[in-house]
Each structure stands twice: as structure tokens, then as C-alpha cells.
Short mmCIF file of C-alpha atoms in Angstrom, two decimals:
data_model
loop_
_atom_site.label_atom_id
_atom_site.label_comp_id
_atom_site.label_asym_id
_atom_site.label_seq_id
_atom_site.Cartn_x
_atom_site.Cartn_y
_atom_site.Cartn_z
CA MET A 6 111.44 -201.53 -16.24
CA LYS A 7 108.47 -201.64 -14.21
CA LEU A 8 105.51 -202.58 -16.23
CA ALA A 9 101.48 -203.04 -16.43
CA GLY A 10 99.06 -203.23 -18.16
CA TRP A 11 96.13 -201.16 -18.65
CA GLY A 12 94.73 -201.77 -15.04
CA ARG A 13 98.13 -201.01 -13.41
CA TYR A 14 97.83 -204.68 -11.66
CA PRO A 15 100.45 -206.52 -11.55
CA VAL A 16 103.37 -205.03 -11.85
CA ALA A 17 106.60 -206.60 -12.98
CA GLU A 18 110.36 -205.57 -13.42
CA CYS A 19 110.92 -206.29 -16.83
CA GLU A 20 113.70 -206.60 -19.22
CA VAL A 21 112.11 -204.84 -22.38
CA VAL A 22 113.81 -205.12 -25.91
CA GLU A 23 112.97 -202.97 -28.80
CA GLY A 24 111.68 -204.58 -32.05
CA ARG A 25 111.79 -202.31 -35.31
CA ALA A 26 112.75 -204.70 -37.86
CA HIS A 27 112.21 -209.08 -38.49
CA GLN A 28 115.90 -209.12 -37.65
CA ASP A 29 115.43 -207.36 -34.46
CA VAL A 30 112.67 -209.84 -33.44
CA ALA A 31 115.14 -212.71 -34.90
CA ALA A 32 117.79 -211.85 -32.49
CA ALA A 33 115.71 -211.36 -29.23
CA ILE A 34 113.84 -214.88 -30.14
CA GLY A 35 117.35 -216.34 -30.41
CA GLN A 36 118.19 -215.21 -26.51
CA GLU A 37 118.08 -217.59 -24.00
CA GLY A 38 115.24 -218.18 -22.32
CA THR A 39 111.52 -216.72 -23.04
CA LEU A 40 109.52 -213.53 -24.20
CA ILE A 41 106.65 -212.00 -24.93
CA PRO A 42 105.50 -209.79 -27.27
CA ARG A 43 103.85 -206.52 -26.11
CA GLY A 44 101.50 -203.65 -28.24
CA ASN A 45 100.25 -200.44 -26.44
CA GLY A 46 100.17 -202.04 -22.84
CA ARG A 47 96.78 -202.18 -23.53
CA SER A 48 95.31 -205.92 -21.98
CA TYR A 49 94.30 -205.28 -17.93
CA GLY A 50 96.43 -207.69 -16.55
CA ASP A 51 99.62 -209.81 -16.98
CA ALA A 52 98.93 -210.98 -20.51
CA ALA A 53 102.00 -208.50 -22.01
CA LEU A 54 104.73 -209.02 -19.18
CA ASN A 55 107.63 -211.41 -19.22
CA PRO A 56 110.22 -210.15 -16.27
CA ARG A 57 112.92 -212.20 -18.31
CA LEU A 58 112.11 -210.75 -22.05
CA THR A 59 109.65 -208.31 -23.34
CA LEU A 60 109.68 -207.21 -26.66
CA SER A 61 108.11 -203.66 -27.38
CA MET A 62 106.49 -203.64 -31.31
CA GLN A 63 105.57 -199.77 -30.88
CA SER A 64 108.56 -198.57 -33.47
CA MET A 65 107.17 -201.15 -36.02
CA ASN A 66 103.97 -198.84 -36.95
CA ARG A 67 104.07 -198.48 -40.56
CA LEU A 68 101.25 -198.65 -43.03
CA ARG A 69 102.35 -200.69 -46.10
CA SER A 70 99.71 -200.98 -48.40
CA PHE A 71 96.20 -199.81 -48.92
CA ASP A 72 94.04 -201.09 -52.01
CA ARG A 73 91.25 -198.56 -52.82
CA ASP A 74 88.94 -201.13 -54.86
CA THR A 75 89.21 -204.27 -52.12
CA GLY A 76 89.67 -201.89 -48.78
CA VAL A 77 91.86 -204.43 -47.87
CA LEU A 78 95.24 -202.65 -45.92
CA ARG A 79 97.85 -204.45 -45.44
CA CYS A 80 100.04 -202.72 -41.82
CA GLU A 81 103.09 -204.26 -39.48
CA ALA A 82 101.90 -204.72 -36.14
CA GLY A 83 102.68 -201.97 -33.77
CA VAL A 84 100.08 -199.51 -36.12
CA LEU A 85 97.21 -198.28 -33.53
CA LEU A 86 93.96 -198.16 -34.39
CA ALA A 87 94.00 -194.57 -33.59
CA ASP A 88 95.82 -194.07 -36.63
CA ILE A 89 94.09 -196.14 -38.98
CA LEU A 90 90.71 -194.60 -38.25
CA SER A 91 92.30 -190.61 -38.77
CA VAL A 92 93.94 -191.93 -41.60
CA PHE A 93 90.89 -194.16 -43.22
CA VAL A 94 88.08 -192.65 -42.08
CA PRO A 95 88.12 -188.85 -43.59
CA ARG A 96 88.51 -191.13 -46.76
CA GLY A 97 85.29 -193.75 -46.27
CA TRP A 98 86.63 -196.42 -45.00
CA PHE A 99 85.69 -197.98 -41.70
CA PRO A 100 87.59 -201.19 -39.80
CA PRO A 101 84.69 -203.39 -39.57
CA VAL A 102 85.57 -204.71 -35.53
CA VAL A 103 86.63 -201.96 -32.76
CA PRO A 104 87.25 -202.40 -29.13
CA GLY A 105 86.04 -199.81 -26.26
CA THR A 106 89.79 -197.97 -27.06
CA LYS A 107 91.35 -197.28 -30.24
CA PHE A 108 94.48 -197.23 -28.71
CA VAL A 109 95.44 -200.70 -29.32
CA THR A 110 97.28 -202.24 -31.81
CA VAL A 111 96.74 -204.37 -34.37
CA GLY A 112 99.02 -206.82 -33.30
CA GLY A 113 96.98 -206.68 -29.71
CA MET A 114 93.85 -206.66 -31.95
CA ILE A 115 94.96 -210.14 -33.14
CA ALA A 116 96.49 -211.54 -30.21
CA ALA A 117 93.49 -210.88 -28.29
CA ASP A 118 90.96 -211.23 -31.07
CA VAL A 119 89.00 -208.72 -29.83
CA HIS A 120 84.91 -208.13 -30.47
CA GLY A 121 83.14 -204.61 -30.14
CA LYS A 122 79.42 -203.75 -29.92
CA ASN A 123 78.64 -205.35 -33.13
CA HIS A 124 79.66 -208.44 -32.57
CA PRO A 125 76.57 -210.92 -33.38
CA ASP A 126 76.74 -208.26 -36.85
CA SER A 127 80.67 -208.33 -37.45
CA GLY A 128 81.84 -211.32 -35.35
CA THR A 129 85.69 -210.57 -33.82
CA PHE A 130 88.08 -208.21 -35.20
CA GLY A 131 90.02 -211.41 -36.62
CA ARG A 132 87.58 -212.76 -38.93
CA HIS A 133 88.32 -210.12 -40.77
CA VAL A 134 92.39 -210.74 -40.72
CA ILE A 135 93.20 -211.40 -43.98
CA SER A 136 96.76 -213.16 -43.67
CA LEU A 137 99.13 -212.33 -41.21
CA GLU A 138 102.83 -212.76 -40.94
CA LEU A 139 104.38 -214.42 -37.68
CA VAL A 140 107.80 -215.24 -36.64
CA ARG A 141 108.19 -218.97 -35.64
CA ALA A 142 110.12 -219.99 -32.78
CA ASP A 143 113.08 -220.71 -34.31
CA GLY A 144 113.38 -216.95 -35.88
CA THR A 145 112.22 -217.52 -38.96
CA GLY A 146 109.07 -215.79 -40.62
CA ALA A 147 105.39 -217.51 -41.59
CA ARG A 148 102.64 -216.60 -43.62
CA CYS A 149 99.42 -217.16 -42.24
CA SER A 150 96.08 -217.13 -43.30
CA ARG A 151 92.69 -219.59 -43.75
CA THR A 152 94.70 -221.27 -46.50
CA GLU A 153 98.63 -220.76 -45.77
CA ALA A 154 99.44 -222.70 -42.03
CA PRO A 155 95.79 -222.41 -40.80
CA GLU A 156 96.28 -224.05 -37.69
CA LEU A 157 98.70 -221.29 -36.53
CA PHE A 158 96.80 -218.76 -38.03
CA GLN A 159 93.70 -220.38 -35.93
CA ALA A 160 95.73 -220.72 -33.31
CA THR A 161 97.21 -216.69 -33.46
CA LEU A 162 93.84 -215.51 -33.40
CA GLY A 163 93.31 -215.07 -29.53
CA GLY A 164 96.63 -217.04 -28.62
CA MET A 165 97.78 -214.13 -26.71
CA GLY A 166 101.44 -213.48 -28.44
CA LEU A 167 102.24 -217.45 -27.26
CA THR A 168 102.35 -218.57 -30.76
CA GLY A 169 104.76 -216.24 -31.97
CA VAL A 170 105.34 -212.60 -33.20
CA ILE A 171 103.51 -211.03 -35.32
CA LEU A 172 105.16 -208.88 -37.47
CA SER A 173 102.14 -207.34 -40.01
CA ALA A 174 98.97 -207.91 -41.41
CA ALA A 175 96.24 -208.13 -43.89
CA ILE A 176 92.88 -206.39 -43.02
CA GLN A 177 90.17 -205.90 -44.28
CA LEU A 178 88.24 -201.97 -44.31
CA VAL A 179 84.57 -201.45 -45.33
CA PRO A 180 83.56 -198.45 -46.79
CA THR A 181 81.56 -195.71 -45.06
CA GLU A 182 79.09 -192.78 -45.81
CA THR A 183 79.81 -191.12 -42.98
CA ALA A 184 82.02 -190.35 -39.89
CA PHE A 185 78.48 -190.51 -37.91
CA PHE A 186 76.45 -192.91 -36.08
CA ARG A 187 72.89 -192.69 -35.40
CA LYS A 188 72.12 -193.24 -32.10
CA GLU A 189 69.35 -194.35 -29.53
CA THR A 190 69.58 -194.44 -25.87
CA ARG A 191 66.55 -197.00 -23.96
CA VAL A 192 66.04 -198.15 -20.16
CA ALA A 193 65.08 -201.09 -18.81
CA ARG A 194 64.31 -201.21 -15.37
CA ASP A 195 65.64 -204.39 -14.49
CA LEU A 196 67.95 -207.29 -15.51
CA ASP A 197 65.01 -209.14 -17.55
CA ALA A 198 63.88 -205.95 -19.18
CA THR A 199 67.52 -205.43 -19.75
CA LEU A 200 67.51 -208.48 -21.70
CA ALA A 201 64.65 -208.10 -23.34
CA LEU A 202 65.70 -205.04 -24.90
CA PHE A 203 69.00 -206.84 -26.60
CA GLU A 204 66.54 -209.04 -28.12
CA ASP A 205 64.73 -206.26 -29.92
CA SER A 206 67.51 -204.55 -31.14
CA GLY A 207 68.20 -206.79 -34.09
CA GLY A 208 67.53 -204.05 -36.73
CA TRP A 209 70.63 -202.25 -34.53
CA THR A 210 74.52 -202.60 -35.38
CA HIS A 211 75.66 -201.51 -32.34
CA CYS A 212 74.38 -202.48 -28.62
CA VAL A 213 75.87 -202.13 -25.10
CA ALA A 214 74.37 -201.60 -21.73
CA TRP A 215 75.79 -199.64 -18.61
CA ILE A 216 74.44 -201.81 -15.79
CA ASP A 217 73.41 -200.93 -12.11
CA CYS A 218 75.41 -203.78 -10.41
CA LEU A 219 74.34 -201.64 -7.16
CA ALA A 220 71.15 -201.55 -7.10
CA SER A 221 68.77 -203.22 -4.72
CA GLY A 222 65.69 -205.42 -4.22
CA GLY A 223 63.85 -205.89 -7.62
CA GLY A 224 65.73 -203.37 -10.09
CA ARG A 225 69.07 -204.95 -9.15
CA GLY A 226 70.44 -205.36 -13.33
CA ARG A 227 68.56 -202.60 -14.94
CA ALA A 228 70.37 -200.97 -17.37
CA VAL A 229 70.74 -198.14 -20.04
CA LEU A 230 71.70 -199.57 -23.37
CA SER A 231 72.67 -197.59 -26.24
CA ARG A 232 72.17 -198.80 -29.86
CA GLY A 233 73.62 -197.61 -32.66
CA ARG A 234 74.06 -198.09 -36.86
CA PRO A 235 77.01 -196.43 -38.52
CA ALA A 236 75.07 -192.90 -40.64
CA ALA A 237 74.04 -192.89 -44.11
CA ILE A 238 74.53 -189.01 -45.63
CA ALA A 239 70.86 -188.76 -45.68
CA ASP A 240 70.72 -188.81 -41.95
CA LEU A 241 72.86 -185.98 -41.58
CA PRO A 242 71.54 -182.22 -41.50
CA VAL A 243 72.26 -180.17 -44.04
CA GLU A 244 75.23 -178.63 -42.54
CA LEU A 245 77.05 -181.29 -42.33
CA GLN A 246 76.44 -183.43 -45.90
CA SER A 247 78.56 -181.50 -47.50
CA SER A 248 81.65 -182.81 -45.58
CA PRO A 249 79.83 -186.50 -43.56
CA LEU A 250 83.25 -187.85 -43.27
CA GLN A 251 84.90 -185.09 -41.18
CA ALA A 252 83.72 -184.73 -37.12
CA ARG A 253 85.39 -183.17 -34.81
CA SER A 254 87.84 -185.40 -32.25
CA ARG A 255 87.39 -184.64 -29.10
CA LYS A 256 90.62 -183.90 -27.05
CA GLY A 257 91.79 -186.08 -24.35
CA GLY A 258 91.25 -184.91 -20.98
CA ARG A 259 92.81 -186.02 -17.48
CA ILE A 260 90.22 -187.08 -14.86
CA ALA A 261 92.78 -187.63 -11.95
CA GLY A 262 92.49 -183.40 -12.34
CA ILE A 263 88.54 -183.93 -12.58
CA ILE A 264 88.39 -186.31 -9.35
CA PRO A 265 91.29 -187.28 -7.13
CA PRO A 266 92.22 -191.03 -7.94
CA GLY A 267 90.62 -193.57 -5.32
CA ALA A 268 88.31 -191.09 -4.60
CA LEU A 269 85.25 -193.52 -5.87
CA ARG A 270 83.90 -195.28 -2.48
CA ARG A 271 80.69 -197.14 -2.74
CA GLY A 272 78.44 -194.77 -1.19
CA THR A 273 79.44 -192.20 -4.43
CA VAL A 274 78.90 -194.76 -6.78
CA ARG A 275 75.35 -196.05 -5.57
CA LEU A 276 74.51 -192.37 -5.48
CA ALA A 277 75.70 -191.74 -8.93
CA ASN A 278 74.85 -194.76 -10.39
CA ALA A 279 70.95 -193.49 -9.64
CA ALA A 280 71.45 -190.37 -10.87
CA ARG A 281 72.77 -191.87 -14.00
CA TYR A 282 69.38 -194.34 -14.64
CA ARG A 283 67.19 -191.02 -13.62
CA ARG A 284 68.83 -188.91 -16.26
CA SER A 285 68.78 -191.47 -18.69
CA VAL A 286 65.13 -192.35 -18.12
CA ALA A 287 64.29 -188.24 -19.05
CA ASP A 288 66.93 -188.33 -22.21
CA VAL A 289 65.36 -191.64 -24.29
CA GLY A 290 65.02 -190.82 -28.16
CA PRO A 291 67.60 -191.01 -31.06
CA LYS A 292 70.49 -188.58 -31.74
CA LEU A 293 73.51 -188.01 -34.16
CA VAL A 294 76.67 -188.80 -32.43
CA PRO A 295 80.62 -189.40 -33.96
CA TYR A 296 81.74 -192.43 -34.42
CA ASP A 297 84.62 -191.49 -31.67
CA PRO A 298 82.48 -190.77 -28.31
CA PHE A 299 79.74 -193.63 -29.20
CA LEU A 300 82.73 -196.39 -29.69
CA PHE A 301 85.27 -194.93 -27.22
CA PRO A 302 83.54 -192.97 -24.38
CA LEU A 303 86.29 -193.47 -22.42
CA ASP A 304 89.37 -192.60 -24.57
CA GLY A 305 88.21 -189.02 -23.97
CA PHE A 306 89.53 -189.33 -20.20
CA GLY A 307 93.41 -190.45 -21.32
CA ASP A 308 93.61 -191.41 -17.57
CA TRP A 309 90.62 -193.10 -16.55
CA ASN A 310 92.17 -196.04 -14.77
CA ARG A 311 93.85 -193.66 -11.83
CA LEU A 312 90.07 -193.76 -10.62
CA TYR A 313 90.79 -196.77 -9.13
CA GLY A 314 93.94 -195.75 -6.77
CA ARG A 315 97.48 -196.60 -6.56
CA ARG A 316 96.85 -200.21 -6.02
CA GLY A 317 95.02 -199.97 -9.29
CA LEU A 318 91.77 -202.00 -10.88
CA VAL A 319 91.25 -205.68 -12.03
CA GLN A 320 88.17 -206.13 -14.61
CA TYR A 321 86.54 -209.60 -14.61
CA GLN A 322 84.91 -209.81 -18.19
CA CYS A 323 83.15 -213.72 -18.53
CA VAL A 324 80.45 -214.63 -21.45
CA VAL A 325 77.47 -216.82 -20.37
CA PRO A 326 75.62 -218.73 -23.02
CA GLU A 327 72.99 -217.71 -24.55
CA GLN A 328 70.98 -220.58 -23.06
CA ASN A 329 71.70 -219.94 -19.43
CA ALA A 330 72.52 -216.26 -19.80
CA ALA A 331 69.76 -215.30 -17.78
CA ARG A 332 70.43 -217.45 -14.73
CA GLY A 333 73.94 -216.99 -14.89
CA LEU A 334 73.72 -212.89 -15.05
CA GLN A 335 71.53 -212.92 -12.00
CA ALA A 336 73.85 -215.45 -10.18
CA LEU A 337 76.56 -213.11 -10.83
CA LEU A 338 75.07 -209.66 -10.65
CA ASP A 339 73.31 -210.78 -6.74
CA ARG A 340 76.86 -212.36 -5.78
CA VAL A 341 78.32 -208.95 -6.43
CA GLY A 342 75.83 -207.03 -4.77
CA ALA A 343 76.42 -209.51 -1.46
CA SER A 344 79.79 -208.53 -1.48
CA PRO A 345 81.76 -205.52 -0.29
CA ALA A 346 83.86 -205.39 -3.59
CA SER A 347 81.91 -202.36 -5.24
CA PRO A 348 82.40 -202.62 -9.27
CA PHE A 349 82.64 -199.12 -10.44
CA LEU A 350 81.52 -199.58 -13.81
CA ALA A 351 79.58 -203.23 -15.48
CA VAL A 352 79.23 -203.33 -18.79
CA LEU A 353 76.94 -206.04 -20.51
CA LYS A 354 77.26 -206.65 -24.75
CA ARG A 355 75.20 -209.91 -26.75
CA PHE A 356 77.68 -211.87 -28.61
CA GLY A 357 77.00 -213.73 -32.22
CA ALA A 358 78.84 -216.96 -33.19
CA ALA A 359 81.56 -217.95 -31.53
CA GLY A 360 85.52 -216.67 -32.57
CA GLU A 361 87.60 -219.18 -34.83
CA GLY A 362 90.14 -218.65 -33.28
CA LEU A 363 91.14 -221.26 -30.85
CA MET A 364 91.37 -219.19 -27.78
CA SER A 365 89.14 -216.55 -29.17
CA PHE A 366 86.58 -215.27 -26.12
CA PRO A 367 83.16 -215.17 -27.87
CA MET A 368 80.15 -217.76 -28.24
CA ALA A 369 76.87 -217.21 -28.42
CA GLY A 370 75.35 -215.37 -25.35
CA TYR A 371 76.10 -212.37 -23.14
CA THR A 372 79.38 -210.68 -21.67
CA LEU A 373 79.17 -208.86 -18.60
CA ALA A 374 82.84 -206.66 -17.72
CA LEU A 375 83.44 -205.68 -13.91
CA ASP A 376 85.53 -203.10 -13.33
CA PHE A 377 86.97 -203.43 -9.33
CA PRO A 378 89.57 -201.67 -7.70
CA VAL A 379 92.45 -203.92 -6.38
CA ALA A 380 91.34 -204.65 -2.62
CA ARG A 381 91.34 -208.37 -0.61
CA GLU A 382 87.15 -208.43 -1.10
CA THR A 383 87.60 -207.72 -4.92
CA LEU A 384 90.16 -210.73 -5.08
CA ASP A 385 88.42 -213.23 -2.61
CA LEU A 386 85.51 -212.19 -5.03
CA ILE A 387 86.89 -213.19 -8.12
CA PRO A 388 86.87 -216.89 -7.46
CA GLU A 389 83.07 -217.35 -6.84
CA LEU A 390 82.77 -215.35 -9.59
CA ASP A 391 84.45 -217.70 -11.91
CA ARG A 392 82.66 -220.60 -10.13
CA ILE A 393 79.33 -219.59 -11.13
CA THR A 394 80.84 -218.36 -14.44
CA ALA A 395 81.95 -221.80 -15.30
CA GLU A 396 78.57 -223.45 -13.45
CA HIS A 397 76.69 -222.14 -16.18
CA GLY A 398 79.35 -222.85 -19.17
CA GLY A 399 80.73 -219.38 -19.82
CA ARG A 400 84.92 -218.28 -20.07
CA VAL A 401 86.71 -215.75 -18.82
CA TYR A 402 88.67 -213.10 -20.89
CA LEU A 403 92.33 -213.52 -20.83
CA ALA A 404 93.16 -210.16 -22.53
CA LYS A 405 91.11 -208.97 -19.52
CA ASP A 406 92.61 -210.84 -16.47
CA ALA A 407 94.57 -210.84 -13.46
CA SER A 408 93.58 -213.48 -11.16
CA ALA A 409 92.25 -216.56 -12.69
CA SER A 410 92.89 -220.26 -12.05
CA PRO A 411 93.57 -222.67 -14.44
CA SER A 412 91.26 -224.61 -13.55
CA ALA A 413 88.62 -221.64 -14.40
CA ILE A 414 90.34 -221.40 -17.65
CA ARG A 415 90.43 -225.25 -18.88
CA ALA A 416 87.16 -225.36 -17.78
CA GLY A 417 85.86 -222.86 -20.52
CA TYR A 418 88.10 -223.01 -23.63
CA ARG A 419 87.30 -226.17 -25.13
CA HIS A 420 89.93 -225.67 -27.82
CA LEU A 421 92.61 -225.25 -25.20
CA ASP A 422 94.66 -228.85 -26.22
CA ALA A 423 95.14 -228.43 -29.68
CA PHE A 424 96.62 -224.95 -28.65
CA ASP A 425 98.81 -226.85 -25.93
CA ALA A 426 99.40 -229.20 -28.71
CA LEU A 427 100.09 -227.05 -31.72
CA ARG A 428 102.43 -224.59 -28.88
CA THR A 429 104.44 -228.30 -27.64
CA GLY A 430 104.70 -229.21 -31.53
CA SER A 431 106.14 -225.32 -33.00
CA GLY A 432 108.16 -225.26 -30.38
CA ALA A 433 106.35 -222.17 -29.05
CA ARG A 434 105.92 -223.70 -25.72
CA GLN A 435 109.85 -223.49 -24.92
CA LYS A 436 110.19 -220.06 -26.58
CA PHE A 437 106.70 -217.88 -25.26
CA SER A 438 105.49 -217.24 -22.43
CA SER A 439 104.22 -214.62 -20.40
CA ALA A 440 103.21 -213.91 -16.45
CA LEU A 441 99.45 -214.66 -17.55
CA SER A 442 100.15 -218.35 -19.13
CA GLU A 443 103.00 -219.46 -16.32
CA ARG A 444 99.97 -218.02 -14.21
CA LEU A 445 97.10 -220.06 -15.98
CA ALA A 446 99.92 -223.23 -17.11
CA LEU A 447 98.91 -222.39 -20.64
#
């Protein structure tokens, strides 16, 4: 069948088989040629595509056990984050790290070692994985943790499915008093003011900024920053305090029914950005919001990726180390502003310490994510963004990538040689590959 990532670019004709148990996975591995496991298809580019064999793990979606005393959840790799939230938030437990969508699998979150809006406070998702069960290149299972096969464990966190097939994991949940967040909105007139707001937000666990990339002159880098922290029962109005863990979930809409696919253009986006900034200036201050719209704002529109037209979208996400952040981000924004390629969405977050996975994306600094429609000018621009990122000591995010070069990846991931050695020594290189790994010579 034809498969793509969330960006709908590139598209590949793939042979697909279903993994329902260890024996199915082992049988798929035993076939001739390579394969790649695939969760819910929410990596943006070609990380979960292998034309020879793509192994769907969505049927391995059972919750195995939960320890109410410790908060440890054991579940299969195909379990959706959305299901964990729906089951455990009403019981007073929350995953300590979530990405920008809840429609991802546990296996996918481990393979990408995802991060959230609270990275300086809580690190990556992998930090809260206690152990995992992995099927290796010879079809046998291995339990991996920080004490059992630790090298394989570290290579699998952020390893994009290239070390083996994750069957299940034990993950740590954390207690929560409510299903709400205290949120505050602030605005910044330019990039320097935006970075200062991040620096001034140490008392808030979650921070993210929308950046206006199309603002010109001294306003380039102006932003609307949302910062929040989990609400306590005492923060809730009286009418919510009797059921603090119940937050009304949103019904997913269809964005294509509101705005025709591909209708966004540079001029309309520039006007929409200016209107959003003006509206936010008038709307600063604290609010109480359910966790869903705060953590997963785009999940309310199930098909928002179709806004970018039939050719799809590419997201360019990079991280620039803290010591070079101001110069590197300014150079990236200036280059985007000078290009005919128009990003329709730009998001900035701050990172804390680097992840423990050999191929984990975060490092101490700032990460910028830019969504572009697929077009010739976009594909011409991205190598220049790669160059600027590398010149400032940064790297790009494999879970979002659809067009980087091998040299761009080698410049950014300093543990790549160790990752290569483990893949070669374990036989994984001969069995697990994706369109992404082949393109990047991983």
C-alpha cells in the first residue's frame, strides 16, 4: 500500500505486514531483506517507510499492568498516548513528557525519544522509560534497561527503529491533582525579547512560543509565548473542585471543511500572523485551561496537515546550543525571511540537558520548528538552513526530517559512530532500515 508520514511527503509503495505478537514480529524479521517497524505514522517524513517490508505495530496495543503504588505502567508498543491519557488522567496519573500530539504510539515515542514543552524540567520521554522489550535482528527478544543491555537501551532511545522492534515498555507515570493547567500568555516584540521571556519563565514547567517568521525589520522573531504548569485543586473554581480530574475532551474537527486545502499563501499568512499577534497583545494574562488544548492544540483538527495542499508539507526542526542560540536563530529567521518559501507555522521551545540516547535530538539550547508546503523553493531552502544550523553547532530532528543530507546529520550527532558500531555488531544494520536511514546512510 502507499504510505507516508504525517507530512504526506514523501510517499512510498510499501509491503505491509501486521505484528500482533512476538512470533509475528520474529517471522517478519526472518524474511529476506530489511524492514522497519511503524506505529501510528506520526513521524513527518520517511522514518517509518520501507518499501521492502514495513511492520505495522498498531495491533500490539494492550495495557498489561499498572502499579498504583509506584505509578509504573507496562504496555505494548502500539498503545496510543491518547489511550493512556483517557485511562489514567481520571485516576490521577499523567505521563511526565508528551509531544505536541497525543496520536502517537509508545514505541514511536521511544524510537524518536520525543520531547515536550517541559524539557528543561522533565527531559525527554526516554528519561521515564524504565525498561523495554526489544526483538533483535536474529528474532530473539531482549529486555533492555539502564542495567540490562544498557548499550542497546541507549541506542534504542532516539534510534528511529533501527536497532530492533520494540514490543513493550515499562514507563513511569506521575501523580496529578487535576486535569487542568494554569496558563499565562506573554508577547515579545522581537527575538531578543522572546529569548528573555524564556529566561524569565523558570517558575513555569511548560513553555512554548509561536514565532512570526514573516514579520519584517525589527519585528522579526516577535512571538506569543504560552507558559503553564499543572493546576492544583486549590487553583480550580469551586464548581470544578468536586471533579478535578474530569476535563471535557474536545471533538476533533476537520480543518479542510473550514479552509480549503492548499489555500494558504504568503500574503494571507502574513495578515493572519499580524492579527494573531495583535489579538494576543490584548489577551495577555493568566487562564485555567484543560490539559488537552494546552498540550495538543492541533489535535482538535484531525486533518490539519491537509492545509498544505496535495504535495504535503515538510517540517524543518533544528536545535541550536544555548551559547549560540541568539546568533543562530537570528540567522535562520533572516534566511527564511529572505526566501520565497513561506513557513505557515513556526514554534520555538527551550531545551535543558541532552537526552541519554545515542541519537536523542535535544541539547541544551533552543529548538525551532518550521512548517513549509512542499515546493521547489522549500527544498532549495532547507540545505541552507542545514548549513546555518551546523555552523552554530546544532542538529536536525530525525523524526521530522524528509530532506537532510548525510553530511548534515554527521555534523550534528556526535555519538553517531557509536550508534553505527552497535548496529553493525548486533546485526541490526543488515535487518532494520528505512527510507530515512538509506537516504542518510545511517
